[in-house]
XYZ file of C-alpha atoms in Angstrom:
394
model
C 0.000 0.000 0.000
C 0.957 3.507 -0.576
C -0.742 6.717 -1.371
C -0.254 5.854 -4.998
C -2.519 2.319 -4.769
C -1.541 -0.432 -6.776
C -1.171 -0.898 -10.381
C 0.014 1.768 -13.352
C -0.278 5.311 -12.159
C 1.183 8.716 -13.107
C 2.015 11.617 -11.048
C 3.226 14.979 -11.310
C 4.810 17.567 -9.759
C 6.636 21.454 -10.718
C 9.152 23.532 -9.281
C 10.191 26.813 -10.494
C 13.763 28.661 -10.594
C 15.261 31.423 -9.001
C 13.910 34.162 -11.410
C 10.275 33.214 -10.860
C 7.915 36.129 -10.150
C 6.705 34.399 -6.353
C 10.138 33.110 -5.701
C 11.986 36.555 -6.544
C 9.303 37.545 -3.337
C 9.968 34.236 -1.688
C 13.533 35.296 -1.413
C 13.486 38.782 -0.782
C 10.971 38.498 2.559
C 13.494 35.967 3.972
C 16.020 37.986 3.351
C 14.880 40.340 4.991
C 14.256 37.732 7.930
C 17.970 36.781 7.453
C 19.221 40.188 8.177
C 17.530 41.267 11.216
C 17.887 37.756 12.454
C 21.962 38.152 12.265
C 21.926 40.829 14.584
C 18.392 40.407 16.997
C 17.463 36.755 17.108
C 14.339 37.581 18.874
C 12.719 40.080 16.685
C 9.419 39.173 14.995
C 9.210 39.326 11.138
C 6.345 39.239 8.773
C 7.030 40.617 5.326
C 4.873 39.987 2.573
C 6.671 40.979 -1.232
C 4.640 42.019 -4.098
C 6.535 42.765 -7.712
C 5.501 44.112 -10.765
C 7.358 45.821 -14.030
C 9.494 47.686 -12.715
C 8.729 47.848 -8.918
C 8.983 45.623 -5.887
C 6.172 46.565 -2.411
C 6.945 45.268 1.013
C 4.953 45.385 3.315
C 3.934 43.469 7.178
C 5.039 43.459 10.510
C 8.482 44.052 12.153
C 9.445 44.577 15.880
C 13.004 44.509 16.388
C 15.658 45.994 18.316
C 18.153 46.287 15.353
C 18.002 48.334 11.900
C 18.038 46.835 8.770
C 18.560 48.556 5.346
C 15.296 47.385 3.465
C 15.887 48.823 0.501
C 19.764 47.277 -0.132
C 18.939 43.893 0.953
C 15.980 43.863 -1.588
C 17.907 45.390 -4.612
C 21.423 42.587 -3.572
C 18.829 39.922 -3.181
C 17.063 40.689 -7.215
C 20.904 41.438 -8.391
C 21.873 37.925 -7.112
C 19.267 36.300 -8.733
C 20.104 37.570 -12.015
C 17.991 40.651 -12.344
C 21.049 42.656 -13.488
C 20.393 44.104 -16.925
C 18.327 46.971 -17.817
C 17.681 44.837 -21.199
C 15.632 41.831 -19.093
C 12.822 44.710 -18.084
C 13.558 44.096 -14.537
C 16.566 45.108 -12.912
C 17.904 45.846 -9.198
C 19.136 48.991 -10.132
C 16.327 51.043 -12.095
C 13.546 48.995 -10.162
C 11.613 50.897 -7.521
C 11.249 49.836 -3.682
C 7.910 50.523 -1.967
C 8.099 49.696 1.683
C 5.046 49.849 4.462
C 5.866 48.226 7.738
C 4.894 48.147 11.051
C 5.314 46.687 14.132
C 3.415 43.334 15.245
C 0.245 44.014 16.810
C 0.092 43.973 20.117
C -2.927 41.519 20.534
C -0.574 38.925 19.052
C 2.308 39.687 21.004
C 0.434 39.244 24.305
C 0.026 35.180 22.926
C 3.472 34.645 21.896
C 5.828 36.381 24.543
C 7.245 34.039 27.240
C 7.099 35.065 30.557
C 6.931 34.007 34.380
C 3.541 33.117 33.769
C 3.243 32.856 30.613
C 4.369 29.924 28.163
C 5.470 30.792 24.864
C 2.352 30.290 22.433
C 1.788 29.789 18.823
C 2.000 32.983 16.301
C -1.499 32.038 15.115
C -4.301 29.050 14.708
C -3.751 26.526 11.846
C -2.888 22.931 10.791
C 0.179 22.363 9.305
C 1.522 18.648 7.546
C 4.825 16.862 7.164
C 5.977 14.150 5.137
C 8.099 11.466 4.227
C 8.792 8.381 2.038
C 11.831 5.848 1.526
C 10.763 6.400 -2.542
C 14.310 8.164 -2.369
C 17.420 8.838 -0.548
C 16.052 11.905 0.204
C 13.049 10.855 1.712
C 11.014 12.776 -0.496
C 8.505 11.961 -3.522
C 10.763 11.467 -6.626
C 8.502 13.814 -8.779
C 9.647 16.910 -7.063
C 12.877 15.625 -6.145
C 13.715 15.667 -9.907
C 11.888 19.120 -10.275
C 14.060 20.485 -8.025
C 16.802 19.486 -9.508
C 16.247 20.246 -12.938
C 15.880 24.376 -11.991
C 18.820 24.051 -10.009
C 20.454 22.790 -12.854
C 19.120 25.840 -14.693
C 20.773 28.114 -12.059
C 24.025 26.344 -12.624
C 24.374 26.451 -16.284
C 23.211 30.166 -17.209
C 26.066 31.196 -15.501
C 28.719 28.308 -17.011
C 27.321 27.347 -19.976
C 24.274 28.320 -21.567
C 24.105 32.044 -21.140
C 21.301 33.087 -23.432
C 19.555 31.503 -20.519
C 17.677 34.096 -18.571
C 16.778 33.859 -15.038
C 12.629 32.738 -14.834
C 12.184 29.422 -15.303
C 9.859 26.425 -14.591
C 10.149 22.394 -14.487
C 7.461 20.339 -14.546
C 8.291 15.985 -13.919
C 5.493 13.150 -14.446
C 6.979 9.951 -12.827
C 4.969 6.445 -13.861
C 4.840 4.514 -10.333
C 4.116 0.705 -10.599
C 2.099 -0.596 -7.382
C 3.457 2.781 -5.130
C 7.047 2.064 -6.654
C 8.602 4.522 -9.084
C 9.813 2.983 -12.035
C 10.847 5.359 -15.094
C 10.137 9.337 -16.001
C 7.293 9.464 -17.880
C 7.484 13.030 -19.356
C 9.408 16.222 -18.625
C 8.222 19.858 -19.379
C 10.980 22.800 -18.865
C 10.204 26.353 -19.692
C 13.325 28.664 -19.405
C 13.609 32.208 -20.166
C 16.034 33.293 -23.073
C 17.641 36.067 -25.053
C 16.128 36.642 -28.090
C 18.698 35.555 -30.208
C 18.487 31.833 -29.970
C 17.126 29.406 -32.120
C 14.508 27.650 -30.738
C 15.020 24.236 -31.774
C 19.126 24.839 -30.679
C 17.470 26.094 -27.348
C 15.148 22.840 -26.867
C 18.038 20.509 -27.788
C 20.681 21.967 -25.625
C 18.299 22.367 -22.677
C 17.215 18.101 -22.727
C 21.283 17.523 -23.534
C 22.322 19.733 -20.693
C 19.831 20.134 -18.508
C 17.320 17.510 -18.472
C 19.178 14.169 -18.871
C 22.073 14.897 -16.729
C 19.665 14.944 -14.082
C 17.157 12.611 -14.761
C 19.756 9.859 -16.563
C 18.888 6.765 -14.635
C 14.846 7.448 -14.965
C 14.863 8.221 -18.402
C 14.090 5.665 -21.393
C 13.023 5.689 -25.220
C 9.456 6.309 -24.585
C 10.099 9.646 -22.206
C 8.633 12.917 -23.872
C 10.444 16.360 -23.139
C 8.173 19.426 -23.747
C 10.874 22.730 -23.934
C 8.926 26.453 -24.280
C 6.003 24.872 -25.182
C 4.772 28.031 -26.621
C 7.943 28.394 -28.408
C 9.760 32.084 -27.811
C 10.135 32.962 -23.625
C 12.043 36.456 -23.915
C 9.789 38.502 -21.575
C 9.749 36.564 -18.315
C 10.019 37.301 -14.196
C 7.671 40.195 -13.093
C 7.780 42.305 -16.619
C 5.656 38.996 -17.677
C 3.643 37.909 -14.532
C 3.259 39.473 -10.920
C 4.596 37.600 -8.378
C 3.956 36.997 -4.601
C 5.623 35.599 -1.671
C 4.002 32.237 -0.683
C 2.433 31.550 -3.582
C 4.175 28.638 -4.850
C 3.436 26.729 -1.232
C 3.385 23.243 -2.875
C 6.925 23.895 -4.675
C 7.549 24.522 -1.103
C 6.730 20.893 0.196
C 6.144 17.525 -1.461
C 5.018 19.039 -4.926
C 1.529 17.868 -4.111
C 1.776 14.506 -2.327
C 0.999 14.734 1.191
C -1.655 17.987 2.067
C -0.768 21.334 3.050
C -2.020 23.453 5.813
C -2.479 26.490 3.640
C -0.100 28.544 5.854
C 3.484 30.107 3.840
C 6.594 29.775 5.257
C 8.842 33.235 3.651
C 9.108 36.022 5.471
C 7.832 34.494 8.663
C 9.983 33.900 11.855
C 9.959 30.680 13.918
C 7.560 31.972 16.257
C 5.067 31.471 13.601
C 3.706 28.014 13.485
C 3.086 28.108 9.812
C 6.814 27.792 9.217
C 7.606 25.788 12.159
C 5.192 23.167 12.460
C 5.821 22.236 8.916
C 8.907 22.256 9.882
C 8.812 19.854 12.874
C 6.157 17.964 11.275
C 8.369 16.842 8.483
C 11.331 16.710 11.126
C 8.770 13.980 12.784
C 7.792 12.051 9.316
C 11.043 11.646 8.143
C 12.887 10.154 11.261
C 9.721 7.634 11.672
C 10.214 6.572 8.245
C 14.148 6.522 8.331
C 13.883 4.500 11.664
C 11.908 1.749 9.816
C 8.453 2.233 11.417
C 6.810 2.752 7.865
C 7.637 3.451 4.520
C 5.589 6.491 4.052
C 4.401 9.133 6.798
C 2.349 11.681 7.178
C 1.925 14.267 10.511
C -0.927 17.114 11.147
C -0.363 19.122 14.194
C -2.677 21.800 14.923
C -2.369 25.416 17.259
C -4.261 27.665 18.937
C -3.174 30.981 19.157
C -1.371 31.863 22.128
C -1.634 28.362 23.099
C 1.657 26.295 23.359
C 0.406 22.734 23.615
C -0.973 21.821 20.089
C -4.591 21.367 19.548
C -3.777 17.847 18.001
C -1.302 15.199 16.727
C -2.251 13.122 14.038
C -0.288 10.393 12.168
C -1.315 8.660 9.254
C 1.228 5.856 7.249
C -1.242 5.210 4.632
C -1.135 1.239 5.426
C 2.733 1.242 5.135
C 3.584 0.910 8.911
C 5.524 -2.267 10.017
C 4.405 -1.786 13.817
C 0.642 -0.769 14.580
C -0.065 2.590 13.763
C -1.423 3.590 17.306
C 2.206 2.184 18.570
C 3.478 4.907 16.384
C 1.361 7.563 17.852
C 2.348 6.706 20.819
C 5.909 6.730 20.243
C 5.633 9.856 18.547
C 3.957 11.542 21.981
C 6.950 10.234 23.915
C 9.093 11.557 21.985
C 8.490 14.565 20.402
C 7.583 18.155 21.823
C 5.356 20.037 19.186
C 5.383 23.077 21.517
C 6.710 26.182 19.796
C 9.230 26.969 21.763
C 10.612 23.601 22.291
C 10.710 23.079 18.955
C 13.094 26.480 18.020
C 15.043 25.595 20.584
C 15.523 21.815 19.145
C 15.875 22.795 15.752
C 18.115 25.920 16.246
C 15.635 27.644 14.332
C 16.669 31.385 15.906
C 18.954 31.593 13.133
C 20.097 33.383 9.891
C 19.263 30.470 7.880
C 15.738 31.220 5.463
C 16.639 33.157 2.352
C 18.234 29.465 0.914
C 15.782 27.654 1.977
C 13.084 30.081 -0.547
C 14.275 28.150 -3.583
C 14.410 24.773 -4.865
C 12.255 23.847 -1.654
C 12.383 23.279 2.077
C 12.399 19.656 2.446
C 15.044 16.869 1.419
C 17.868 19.306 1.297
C 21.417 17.892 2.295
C 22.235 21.004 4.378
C 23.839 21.123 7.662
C 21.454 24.145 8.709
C 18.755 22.498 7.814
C 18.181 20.927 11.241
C 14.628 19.637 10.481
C 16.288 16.989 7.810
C 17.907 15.360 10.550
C 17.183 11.915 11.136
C 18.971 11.908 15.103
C 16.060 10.546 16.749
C 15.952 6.937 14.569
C 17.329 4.959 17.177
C 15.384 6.155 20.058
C 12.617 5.247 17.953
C 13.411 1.663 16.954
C 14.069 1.070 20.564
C 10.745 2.221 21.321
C 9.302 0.294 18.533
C 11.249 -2.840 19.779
C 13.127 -3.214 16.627
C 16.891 -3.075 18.039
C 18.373 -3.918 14.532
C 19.514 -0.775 11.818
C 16.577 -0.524 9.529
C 19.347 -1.558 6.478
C 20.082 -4.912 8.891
């Protein structure tokens, strides 16, 4: 069993590059998070991005004891991305910054501050998800595994190789599983922005040469399809083409669609809101049960109330994969786990300057040492609570 069924079935997943519209915002709000979180690991940010032609709008909540220079980091974070000539529509130097900020309401700070009487709460209500499956190394779904990839292989060779490559771009992976297994790549779809100048058809063929088999090699066979600018021409592209928004790409975020979603963002938010760090625990949670052997897939809900540091509820679902009873796992999971908010930042290290990578090419199945929630430290505590004493590879 497996979320898939059995039999033939196909599923899909995207992921989108650097230079897309919601990522550009993505990236700017946490690094704006980044920056006051080098010098006040306490303050509270909340900052939403909106870009257009020619402009970029922050706006939210900030209380902090430090300054930041708003308009620099946002104009370093579009030059780094690629924005950097007047030619592409959109650049960090001619672009204007609109900024309207405040301070976090009061009403939520009440909930949230620790005090002598007062346990550290959640930042707001909500239900957030994590996930896991042994499909890959990574413990993550292969379709957006090999999205993820692919865009980050885009990053890479714009720079190196292909430089009519501009910097918006999207992938798009079908994987055919056979009974919950993945077996072979069933089609690939890749839409990069270019100078005008290039062929098409020399643009299509270097991008499955370069791009596209390199990373999908061992998936690939003579029946996959590739689909390159399927409309054909992709000069105008990042916010001259499309608006963009921070968390609006929340499933490029996550498990590219398997598993659910709370509906909450995770850019521009700092730990003390539960949207980031319950998602982030939650998967923290998933992944260790299913690296410790308990189940090949996992799934975890944990819900807040505001103000409110115990959760609401813990839910755990291994969609008939588990090895020990699934109310075992529960249990085991309430042992040894604290889903409170503050427990978990302190666990995690979460108080750091750590967010603005994590706003592209997603937040989950990353082999990065400050991505503490991808650590899988808590396996054999939870074999010996299982009573499996073996290695799950024994």
């Amino acid at each position: 069993m497996s979320v898939f069924g059995k039999g033939k079935t196909y599923f899909t997943s995207e992921s989108v590059g650097l230079g897309h519209p919601d990522k550009i915002c993505d990236q700017v709000s946490d690094a704006i998070l980044d920056a006051v979180y080098k010098e006040d690991p306490t303050g509270r940010v909340a900052i939403e991005c909106l870009t257009k032609t020619g402009s970029i709008m922050i706006g939210g909540e900030l209380t902090t004891s430090t300054y930041v220079e708003i308009q620099d980091i946002v104009r370093k974070t579009v030059k780094e991305i690629g924005f950097n000539k007047p030619s592409y529509g959109f650049d960090s130097e001619s672009m204007g910054v609109w900024i309207n900020i405040s301070k976090q309401s009061p009403d939520i700070a009440k909930g949230v501050d620790e005090s002598e009487d007062h346990e550290q709460g959640a930042g707001d209500q909500g239900m957030m998800f994590g996930f896991a499956t042994n499909e890959t190394k990574e413990f993550m779904p292969l379709p957006i595994v090999l999205a993820h990839k692919l865009v980050r292989k885009v990053a890479k060779v714009r720079v190196d190789k292909l430089k009519y490559l501009r910097p918006d771009c999207k992938s798009q992976v079908t994987v055919e599983y056979n009974n919950g297994k993945p077996v072979r790549v069933d089609k690939v779809v890749m839409a990069c922005q270019h100078d005008p100048d290039i062929e098409l058809e020399d643009l299509r063929e270097e991008v499955v040469e370069e791009i596209v088999k390199p990373i999908c090699k061992e998936w690939i066979d003579k029946d996959t399809e590739y689909f390159v600018n399927g409309t054909g021409r992709f000069v105008r592209g990042g916010p001259v083409a499309d608006a963009g928004v921070t968390g609006r790409k929340i499933i490029v975020d996550t498990y590219g669609g398997i598993g659910r979603h709370g509906g909450g963002c995770f850019s521009g938010k700092d730990p003390s809101k539960v949207d980031r760090t319950g998602a982030y625990y939650g998967r923290y949670v998933a992944k260790n049960i299913v690296a410790a052997g308990l189940a090949d897939m996992c799934e975890v809900q944990v819900a807040y109330c505001i103000g409110i540091a115990k959760p609401m509820s813990i839910w755990v679902n291994t969609f008939g994969t588990n090895k020990i009873p699934e109310k075992k796992i529960e249990e085991i999971v309430e042992n040894n786990f604290d889903f409170r908010p503050a427990e978990i930042i302190s666990q995690l290290k979460l108080r750091r300057p750590i967010y603005k990578k994590t706003a592209c090419f997603g937040h989950f199945g990353r082999d990065d040492p400050d991505f503490t929630w991808e650590y899988t430290d808590k396996v054999a505590d939870l074999r010996k609570a299982a009573g499996l004493h073996k290695k799950p590879e024994e």
